[in-house]
Short mmCIF file of C-alpha atoms in Angstrom, two decimals:
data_model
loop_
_atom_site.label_atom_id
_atom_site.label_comp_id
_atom_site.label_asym_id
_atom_site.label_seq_id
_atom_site.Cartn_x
_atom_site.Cartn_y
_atom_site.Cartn_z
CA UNK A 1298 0.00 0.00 0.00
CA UNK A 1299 2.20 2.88 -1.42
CA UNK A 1300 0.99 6.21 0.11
CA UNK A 1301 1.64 9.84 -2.02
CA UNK A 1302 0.41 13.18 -1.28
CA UNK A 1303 -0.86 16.41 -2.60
CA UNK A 1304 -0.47 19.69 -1.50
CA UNK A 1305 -3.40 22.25 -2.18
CA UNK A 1306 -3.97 25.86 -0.93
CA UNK A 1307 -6.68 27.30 0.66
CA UNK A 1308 -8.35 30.72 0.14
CA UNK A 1309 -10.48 32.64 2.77
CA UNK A 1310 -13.09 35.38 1.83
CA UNK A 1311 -13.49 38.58 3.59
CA UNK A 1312 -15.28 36.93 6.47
CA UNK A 1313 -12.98 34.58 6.97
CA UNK A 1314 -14.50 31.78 5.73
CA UNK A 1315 -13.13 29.11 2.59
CA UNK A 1316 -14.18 30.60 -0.32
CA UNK A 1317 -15.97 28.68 -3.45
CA UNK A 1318 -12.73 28.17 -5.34
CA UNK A 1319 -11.34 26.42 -2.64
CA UNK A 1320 -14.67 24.24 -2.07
CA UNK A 1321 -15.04 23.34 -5.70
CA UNK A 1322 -11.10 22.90 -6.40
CA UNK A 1323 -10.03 20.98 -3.17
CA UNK A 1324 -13.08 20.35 -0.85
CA UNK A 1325 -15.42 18.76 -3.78
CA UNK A 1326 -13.28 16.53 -5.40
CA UNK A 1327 -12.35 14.47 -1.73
CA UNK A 1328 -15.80 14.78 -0.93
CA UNK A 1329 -17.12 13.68 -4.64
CA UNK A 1330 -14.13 10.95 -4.49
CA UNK A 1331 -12.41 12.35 -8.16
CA UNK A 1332 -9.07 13.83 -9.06
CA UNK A 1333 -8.23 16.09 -11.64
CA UNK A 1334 -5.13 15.40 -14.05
CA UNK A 1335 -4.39 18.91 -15.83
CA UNK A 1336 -3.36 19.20 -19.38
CA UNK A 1337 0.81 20.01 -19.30
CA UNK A 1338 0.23 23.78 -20.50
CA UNK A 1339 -1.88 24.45 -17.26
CA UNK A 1340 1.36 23.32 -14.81
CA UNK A 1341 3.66 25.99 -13.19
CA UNK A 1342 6.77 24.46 -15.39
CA UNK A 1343 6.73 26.34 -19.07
CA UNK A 1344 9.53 23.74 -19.77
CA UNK A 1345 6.74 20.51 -18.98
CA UNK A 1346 7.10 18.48 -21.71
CA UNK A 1347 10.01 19.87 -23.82
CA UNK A 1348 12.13 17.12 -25.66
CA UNK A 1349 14.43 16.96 -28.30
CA UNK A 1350 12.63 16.06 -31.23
CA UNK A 1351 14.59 13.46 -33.48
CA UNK A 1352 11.81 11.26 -35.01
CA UNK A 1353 11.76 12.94 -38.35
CA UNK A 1354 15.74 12.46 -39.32
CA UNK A 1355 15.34 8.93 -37.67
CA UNK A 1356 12.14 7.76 -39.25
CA UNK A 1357 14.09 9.42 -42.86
CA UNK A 1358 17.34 7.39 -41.84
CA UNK A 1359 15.34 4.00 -41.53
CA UNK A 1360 13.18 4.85 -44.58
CA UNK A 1361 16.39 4.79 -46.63
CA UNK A 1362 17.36 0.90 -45.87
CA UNK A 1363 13.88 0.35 -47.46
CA UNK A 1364 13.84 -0.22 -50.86
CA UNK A 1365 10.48 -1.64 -51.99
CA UNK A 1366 8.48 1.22 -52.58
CA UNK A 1367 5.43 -0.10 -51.88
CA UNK A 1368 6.65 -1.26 -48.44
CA UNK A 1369 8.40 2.68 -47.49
CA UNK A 1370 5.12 3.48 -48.42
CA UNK A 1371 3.12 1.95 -45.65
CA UNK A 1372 5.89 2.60 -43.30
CA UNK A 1373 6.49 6.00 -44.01
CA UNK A 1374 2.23 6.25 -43.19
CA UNK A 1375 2.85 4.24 -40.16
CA UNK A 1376 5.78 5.57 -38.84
CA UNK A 1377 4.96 9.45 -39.09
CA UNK A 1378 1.34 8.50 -37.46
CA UNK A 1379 3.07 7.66 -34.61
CA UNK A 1380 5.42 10.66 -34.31
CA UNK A 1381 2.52 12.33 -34.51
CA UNK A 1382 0.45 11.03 -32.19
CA UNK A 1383 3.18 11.12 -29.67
CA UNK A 1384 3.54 14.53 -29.62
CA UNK A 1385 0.14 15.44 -29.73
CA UNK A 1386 -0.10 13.24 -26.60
CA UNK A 1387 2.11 15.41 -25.16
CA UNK A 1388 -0.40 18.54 -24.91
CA UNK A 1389 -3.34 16.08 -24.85
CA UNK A 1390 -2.50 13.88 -21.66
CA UNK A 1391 -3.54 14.73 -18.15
CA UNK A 1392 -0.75 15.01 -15.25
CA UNK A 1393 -1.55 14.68 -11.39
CA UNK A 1394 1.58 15.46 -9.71
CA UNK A 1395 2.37 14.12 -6.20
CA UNK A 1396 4.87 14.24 -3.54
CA UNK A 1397 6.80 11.34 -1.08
CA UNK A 1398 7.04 14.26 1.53
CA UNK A 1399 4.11 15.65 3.60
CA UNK A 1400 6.16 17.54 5.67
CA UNK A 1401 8.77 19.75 3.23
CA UNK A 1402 9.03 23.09 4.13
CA UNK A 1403 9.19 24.71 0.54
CA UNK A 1404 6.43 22.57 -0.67
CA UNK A 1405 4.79 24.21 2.31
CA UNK A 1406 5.25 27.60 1.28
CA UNK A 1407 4.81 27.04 -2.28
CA UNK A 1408 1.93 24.88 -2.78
CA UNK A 1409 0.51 24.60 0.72
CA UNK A 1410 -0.45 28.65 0.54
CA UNK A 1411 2.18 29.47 3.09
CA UNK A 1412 0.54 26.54 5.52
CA UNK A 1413 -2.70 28.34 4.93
CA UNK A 1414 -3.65 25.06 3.28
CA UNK A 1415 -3.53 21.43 3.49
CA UNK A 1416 -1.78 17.66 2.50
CA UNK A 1417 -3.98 14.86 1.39
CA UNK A 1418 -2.41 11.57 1.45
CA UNK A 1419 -3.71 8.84 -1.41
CA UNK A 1420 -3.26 5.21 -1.70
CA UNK A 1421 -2.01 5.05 -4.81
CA UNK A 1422 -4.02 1.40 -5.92
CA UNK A 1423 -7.33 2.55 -5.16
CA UNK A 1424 -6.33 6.60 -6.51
CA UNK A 1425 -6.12 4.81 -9.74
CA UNK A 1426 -8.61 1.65 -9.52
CA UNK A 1427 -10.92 3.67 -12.30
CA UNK A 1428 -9.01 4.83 -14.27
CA UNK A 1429 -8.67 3.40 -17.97
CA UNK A 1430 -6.20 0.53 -17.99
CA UNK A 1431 -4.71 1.29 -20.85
CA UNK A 1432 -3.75 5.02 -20.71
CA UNK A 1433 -2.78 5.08 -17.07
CA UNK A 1434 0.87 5.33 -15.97
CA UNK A 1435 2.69 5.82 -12.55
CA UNK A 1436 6.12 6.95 -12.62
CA UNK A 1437 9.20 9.17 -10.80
CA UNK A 1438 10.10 12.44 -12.27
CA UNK A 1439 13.92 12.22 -13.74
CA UNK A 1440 15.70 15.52 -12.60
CA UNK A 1441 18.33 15.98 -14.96
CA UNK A 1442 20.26 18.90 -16.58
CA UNK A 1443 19.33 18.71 -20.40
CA UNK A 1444 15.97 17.94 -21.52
CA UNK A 1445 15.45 14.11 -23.14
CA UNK A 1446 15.68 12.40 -26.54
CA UNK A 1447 12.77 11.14 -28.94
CA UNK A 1448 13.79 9.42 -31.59
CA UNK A 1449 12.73 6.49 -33.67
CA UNK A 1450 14.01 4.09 -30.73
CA UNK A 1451 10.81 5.50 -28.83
CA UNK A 1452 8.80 4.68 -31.41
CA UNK A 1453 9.73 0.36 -30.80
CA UNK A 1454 9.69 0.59 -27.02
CA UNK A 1455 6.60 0.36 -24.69
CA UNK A 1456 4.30 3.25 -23.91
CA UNK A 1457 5.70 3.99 -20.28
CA UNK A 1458 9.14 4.89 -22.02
CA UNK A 1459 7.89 6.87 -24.36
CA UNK A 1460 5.27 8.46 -21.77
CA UNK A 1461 8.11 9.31 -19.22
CA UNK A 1462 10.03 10.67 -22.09
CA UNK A 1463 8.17 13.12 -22.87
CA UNK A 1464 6.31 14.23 -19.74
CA UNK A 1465 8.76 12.21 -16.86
CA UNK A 1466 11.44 15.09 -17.09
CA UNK A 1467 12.38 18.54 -15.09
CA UNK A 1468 15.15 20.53 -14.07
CA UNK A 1469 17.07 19.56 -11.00
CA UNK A 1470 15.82 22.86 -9.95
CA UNK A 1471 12.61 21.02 -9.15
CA UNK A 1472 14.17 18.05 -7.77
CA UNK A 1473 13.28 18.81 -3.80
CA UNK A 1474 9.68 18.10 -4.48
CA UNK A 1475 10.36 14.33 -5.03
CA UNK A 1476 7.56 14.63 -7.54
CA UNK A 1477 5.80 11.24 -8.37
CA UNK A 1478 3.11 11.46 -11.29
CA UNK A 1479 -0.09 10.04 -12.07
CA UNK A 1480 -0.50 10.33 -15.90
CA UNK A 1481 -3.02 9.56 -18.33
CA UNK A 1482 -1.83 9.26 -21.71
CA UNK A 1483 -4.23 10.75 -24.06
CA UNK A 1484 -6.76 12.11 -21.69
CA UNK A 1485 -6.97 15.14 -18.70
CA UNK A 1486 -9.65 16.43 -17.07
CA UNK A 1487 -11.74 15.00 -13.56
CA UNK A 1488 -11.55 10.78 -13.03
CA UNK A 1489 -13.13 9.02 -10.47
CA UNK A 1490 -10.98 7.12 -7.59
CA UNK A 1491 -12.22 4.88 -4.91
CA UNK A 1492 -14.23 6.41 -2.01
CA UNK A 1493 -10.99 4.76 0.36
CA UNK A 1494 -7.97 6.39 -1.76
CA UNK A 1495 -8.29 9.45 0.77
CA UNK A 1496 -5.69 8.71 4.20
CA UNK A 1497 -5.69 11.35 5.52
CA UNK A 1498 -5.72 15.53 5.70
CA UNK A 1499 -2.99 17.37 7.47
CA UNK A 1500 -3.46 21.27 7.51
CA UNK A 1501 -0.94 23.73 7.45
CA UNK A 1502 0.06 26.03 10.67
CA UNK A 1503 -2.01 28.74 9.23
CA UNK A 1504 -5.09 26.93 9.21
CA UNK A 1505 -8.07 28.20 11.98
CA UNK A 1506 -9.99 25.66 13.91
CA UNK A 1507 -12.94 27.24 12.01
CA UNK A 1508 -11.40 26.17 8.94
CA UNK A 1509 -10.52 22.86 10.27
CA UNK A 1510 -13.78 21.99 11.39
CA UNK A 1511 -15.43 23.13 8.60
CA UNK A 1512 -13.77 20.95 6.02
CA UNK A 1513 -13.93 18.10 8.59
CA UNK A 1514 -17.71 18.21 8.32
CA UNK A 1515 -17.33 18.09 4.52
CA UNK A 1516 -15.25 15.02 4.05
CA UNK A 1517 -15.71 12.97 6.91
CA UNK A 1518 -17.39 10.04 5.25
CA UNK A 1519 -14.52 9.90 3.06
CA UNK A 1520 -11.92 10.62 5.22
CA UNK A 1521 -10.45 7.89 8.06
CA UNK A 1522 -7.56 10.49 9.81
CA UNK A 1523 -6.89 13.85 10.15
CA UNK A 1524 -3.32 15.45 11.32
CA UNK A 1525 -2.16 19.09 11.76
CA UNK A 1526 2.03 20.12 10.63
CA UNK A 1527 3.45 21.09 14.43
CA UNK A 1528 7.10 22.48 13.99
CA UNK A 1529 9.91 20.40 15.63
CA UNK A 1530 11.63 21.99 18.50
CA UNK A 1531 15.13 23.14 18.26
CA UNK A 1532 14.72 22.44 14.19
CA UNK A 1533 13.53 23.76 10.57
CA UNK A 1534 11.73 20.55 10.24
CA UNK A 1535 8.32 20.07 10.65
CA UNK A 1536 6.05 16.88 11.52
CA UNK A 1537 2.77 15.56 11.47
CA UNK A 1538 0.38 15.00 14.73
CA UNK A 1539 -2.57 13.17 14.63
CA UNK A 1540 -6.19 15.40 15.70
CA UNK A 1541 -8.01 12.65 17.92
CA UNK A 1542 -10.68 14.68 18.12
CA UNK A 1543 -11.29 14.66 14.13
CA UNK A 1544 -10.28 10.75 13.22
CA UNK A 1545 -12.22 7.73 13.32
CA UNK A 1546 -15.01 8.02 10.87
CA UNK A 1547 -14.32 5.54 7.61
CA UNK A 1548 -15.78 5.59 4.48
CA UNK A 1549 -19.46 4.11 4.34
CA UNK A 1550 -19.35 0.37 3.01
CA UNK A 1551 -22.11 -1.92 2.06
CA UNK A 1552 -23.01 -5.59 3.67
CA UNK A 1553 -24.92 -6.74 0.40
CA UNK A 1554 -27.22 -9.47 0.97
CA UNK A 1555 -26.42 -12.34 -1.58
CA UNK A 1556 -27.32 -15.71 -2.46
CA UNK A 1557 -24.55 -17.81 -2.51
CA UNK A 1558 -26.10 -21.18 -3.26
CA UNK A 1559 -25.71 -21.11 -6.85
CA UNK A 1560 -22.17 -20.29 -6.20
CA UNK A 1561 -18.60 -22.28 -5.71
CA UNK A 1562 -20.56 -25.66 -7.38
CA UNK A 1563 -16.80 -26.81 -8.00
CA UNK A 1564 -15.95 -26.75 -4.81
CA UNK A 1565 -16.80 -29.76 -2.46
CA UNK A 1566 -19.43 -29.35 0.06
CA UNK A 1567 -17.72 -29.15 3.23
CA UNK A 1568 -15.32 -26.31 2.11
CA UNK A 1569 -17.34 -24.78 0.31
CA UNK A 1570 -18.62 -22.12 3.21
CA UNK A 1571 -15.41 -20.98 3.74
CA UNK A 1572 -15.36 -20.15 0.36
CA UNK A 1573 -18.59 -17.98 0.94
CA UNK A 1574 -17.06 -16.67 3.53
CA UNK A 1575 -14.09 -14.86 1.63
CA UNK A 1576 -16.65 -14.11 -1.03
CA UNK A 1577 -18.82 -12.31 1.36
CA UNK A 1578 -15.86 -10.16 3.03
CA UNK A 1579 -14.54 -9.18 -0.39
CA UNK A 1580 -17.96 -7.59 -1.68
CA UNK A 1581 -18.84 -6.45 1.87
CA UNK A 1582 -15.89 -4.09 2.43
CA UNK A 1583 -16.01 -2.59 -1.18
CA UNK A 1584 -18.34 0.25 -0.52
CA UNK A 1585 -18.59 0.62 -4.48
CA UNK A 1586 -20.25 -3.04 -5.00
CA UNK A 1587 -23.75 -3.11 -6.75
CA UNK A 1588 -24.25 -6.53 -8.13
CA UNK A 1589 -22.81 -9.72 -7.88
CA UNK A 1590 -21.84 -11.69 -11.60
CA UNK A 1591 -20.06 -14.75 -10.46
CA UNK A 1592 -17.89 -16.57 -7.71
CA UNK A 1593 -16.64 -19.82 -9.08
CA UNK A 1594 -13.49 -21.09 -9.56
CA UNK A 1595 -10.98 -19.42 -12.18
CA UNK A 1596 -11.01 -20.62 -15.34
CA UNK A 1597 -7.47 -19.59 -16.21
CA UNK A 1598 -5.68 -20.97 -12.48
CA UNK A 1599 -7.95 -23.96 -11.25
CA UNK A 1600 -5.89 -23.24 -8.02
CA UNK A 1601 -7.78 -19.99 -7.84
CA UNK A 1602 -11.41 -18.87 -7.11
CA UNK A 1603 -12.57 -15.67 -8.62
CA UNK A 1604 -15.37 -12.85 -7.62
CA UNK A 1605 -16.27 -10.69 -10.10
CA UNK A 1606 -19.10 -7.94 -9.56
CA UNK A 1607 -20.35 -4.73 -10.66
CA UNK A 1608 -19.03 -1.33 -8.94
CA UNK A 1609 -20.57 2.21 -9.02
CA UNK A 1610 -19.46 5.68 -8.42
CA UNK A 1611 -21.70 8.69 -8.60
CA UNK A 1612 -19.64 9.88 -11.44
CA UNK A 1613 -19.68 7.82 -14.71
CA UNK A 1614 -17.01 4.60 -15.00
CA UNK A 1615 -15.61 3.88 -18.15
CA UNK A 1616 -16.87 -0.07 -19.30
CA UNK A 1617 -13.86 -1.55 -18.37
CA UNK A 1618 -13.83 -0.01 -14.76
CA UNK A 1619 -17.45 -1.11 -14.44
CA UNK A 1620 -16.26 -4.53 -13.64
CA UNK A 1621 -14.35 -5.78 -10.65
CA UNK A 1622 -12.31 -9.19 -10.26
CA UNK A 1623 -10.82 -10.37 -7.03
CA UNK A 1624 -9.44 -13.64 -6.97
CA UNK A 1625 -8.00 -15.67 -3.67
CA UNK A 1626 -5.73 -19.00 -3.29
CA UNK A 1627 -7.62 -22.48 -3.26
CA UNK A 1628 -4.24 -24.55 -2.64
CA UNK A 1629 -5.80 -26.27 0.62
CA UNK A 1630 -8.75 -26.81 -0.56
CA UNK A 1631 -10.59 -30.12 -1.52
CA UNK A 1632 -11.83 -29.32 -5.25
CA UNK A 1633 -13.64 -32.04 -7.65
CA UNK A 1634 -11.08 -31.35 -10.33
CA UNK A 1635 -8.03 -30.46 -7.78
CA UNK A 1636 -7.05 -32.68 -4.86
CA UNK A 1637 -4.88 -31.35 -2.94
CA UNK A 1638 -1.35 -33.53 -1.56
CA UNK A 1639 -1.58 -30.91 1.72
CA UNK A 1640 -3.57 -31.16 4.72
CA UNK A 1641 -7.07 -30.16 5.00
CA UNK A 1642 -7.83 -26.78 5.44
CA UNK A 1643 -7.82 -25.35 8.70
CA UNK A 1644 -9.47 -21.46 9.67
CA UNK A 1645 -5.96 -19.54 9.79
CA UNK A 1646 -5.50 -20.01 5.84
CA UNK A 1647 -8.04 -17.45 4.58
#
């Protein structure tokens, strides 16, 4: 369970009181479980996504070993598609930039509003558990002195490279933000996350117990902990305490009632309640489960049974996030098509 966070400011009107940018740009989207991944020209870098540009002299070079002239034909077509395409993904795909450090004192001061705002700590699995398979990737920023290379190499390697090639670099200027980044190739704009991918909050030194108490209110049902940044005596450095008074609420989850009879038929009789069991814990702490569409044993590892169901969101999920599968180990127990050479199963194995 990998843990990143996100700094945000927070903006007070006249009477004190968060104002509706700060509601609808931080408060909403932990409340509304969503992030939003930016386009690269609306970051604070004017150098995001700047790369030296070989593809054309190396897709010309290659084109020059071909001789058949039908054949350079349909390469040439293929091969400038994808230069294209890769550096229109460059202004087309969506960034969400995190931090390893909650506690950095520029970050602070720079994106935290001068601790007049606050951290919010995501587990990374369940940030990104909706978001299209295929056009998600989760990578380091590089900090180096020159900006990188595209060439035709880029073209034959797998879309991470070529992702963190063009949108994976900065300055070592930058490099005290440890900056980790959530990108989706191809796509920006608001994307639904699980109602659990929220930690915690931890707000600035700047931040009134008005304030505090006001955005408890407004994402408690989301949100499990709650810490305020206390300075460290004798130090610059800063740390994190926990506010007792504001933890101990968890997101809301379901205990779906379900009719398991029709269920596990490969399984023999007397193990087969343990295998409910499981089944029934899985869907029962997913507070996005709607509707259960099989539990049965995997076709693909006989070893394993599988649990697939149905998951909303109040926001829209793409069709392939629409669909959950959770599979768990069946080494112990006694199937009709696998016997096991262990002992039976006893309660400590699931």
């Amino acid at each position: 369970m990998s843990s990143y966070f996100k700094y945000k400011p927070l903006n007070l009107d006249a009477a004190g009181r968060l104002d509706e940018r700060s509601i609808q740009n931080v408060i909403e989207p932990i409340a509304e479980s969503y992030f939003y991944l930016p386009a690269r020209t609306l970051l604070n870098d004017p150098n995001e996504g700047i790369f030296n540009n070989q593809l054309q002299d190396g897709i010309n070079t290659f084109l020059q070993s071909v001789t058949a002239f039908g054949e350079r034909a349909e390469l040439s077509r293929s091969l400038y598609d994808a230069a294209r395409q890769i550096v229109q993904s460059t202004d087309n795909s969506g960034v969400f930039s995190l931090s390893k450090n909650p506690v950095d004192e520029l970050m602070w001061s720079h994106y935290g509003n001068s601790h007049c705002g606050l951290v919010i700590e995501y587990d990374l699995d369940l940030l990104k558990r909706f978001a299209p398979k295929g056009h998600i990737h989760c990578f380091d920023v590089c900090y180096k002195e020159h900006p990188p290379t595209l060439d035709l190499r880029c073209l034959l390697q797998n879309a991470d490279e070529v992702v963190r090639a063009m949108l994976g670099h900065k300055s070592p200027r930058w490099c005290n933000e440890e900056e980790f980044r959530v990108l989706l190739d191809n796509l920006n704009g608001q994307v639904p996350h699980d109602f659990r991918a929220v930690r915690s909050i931890t707000f600035g030194l700047n931040v009134s117990g008005e304030v505090r108490a006001k955005i408890y209110e407004m994402t408690k049902k989301r949100v499990p902990k709650f810490f305020e940044v206390i300075r460290v005596h004798g130090s610059y450095r800063f740390e994190k305490k926990l506010l007792e008074e504001f933890s101990g609420n968890n997101p809301t989850i379901k205990n779906p009632s379900i009719d398991w009879s029709r269920c596990f038929e490969k399984v023999d009789q007397e193990y087969k309640e343990k295998a409910i069991r499981i089944a029934q814990e899985i869907v029962s702490s997913d507070p996005h489960f709607k509707e259960l569409i099989l539990a049965e044993l995997s076709t693909v590892d006989p070893s394993q049974a599988v649990v697939q169901y149905e998951v909303e969101h109040s926001m829209e999920l793409s069709p392939c996030s629409k669909y959950t599968n959770e599979y768990f180990p069946l080494w112990k127990y006694t199937l009709y098509s696998l016997r096991p050479e262990r002992g039976p199963l006893d309660d400590e194995t699931l």
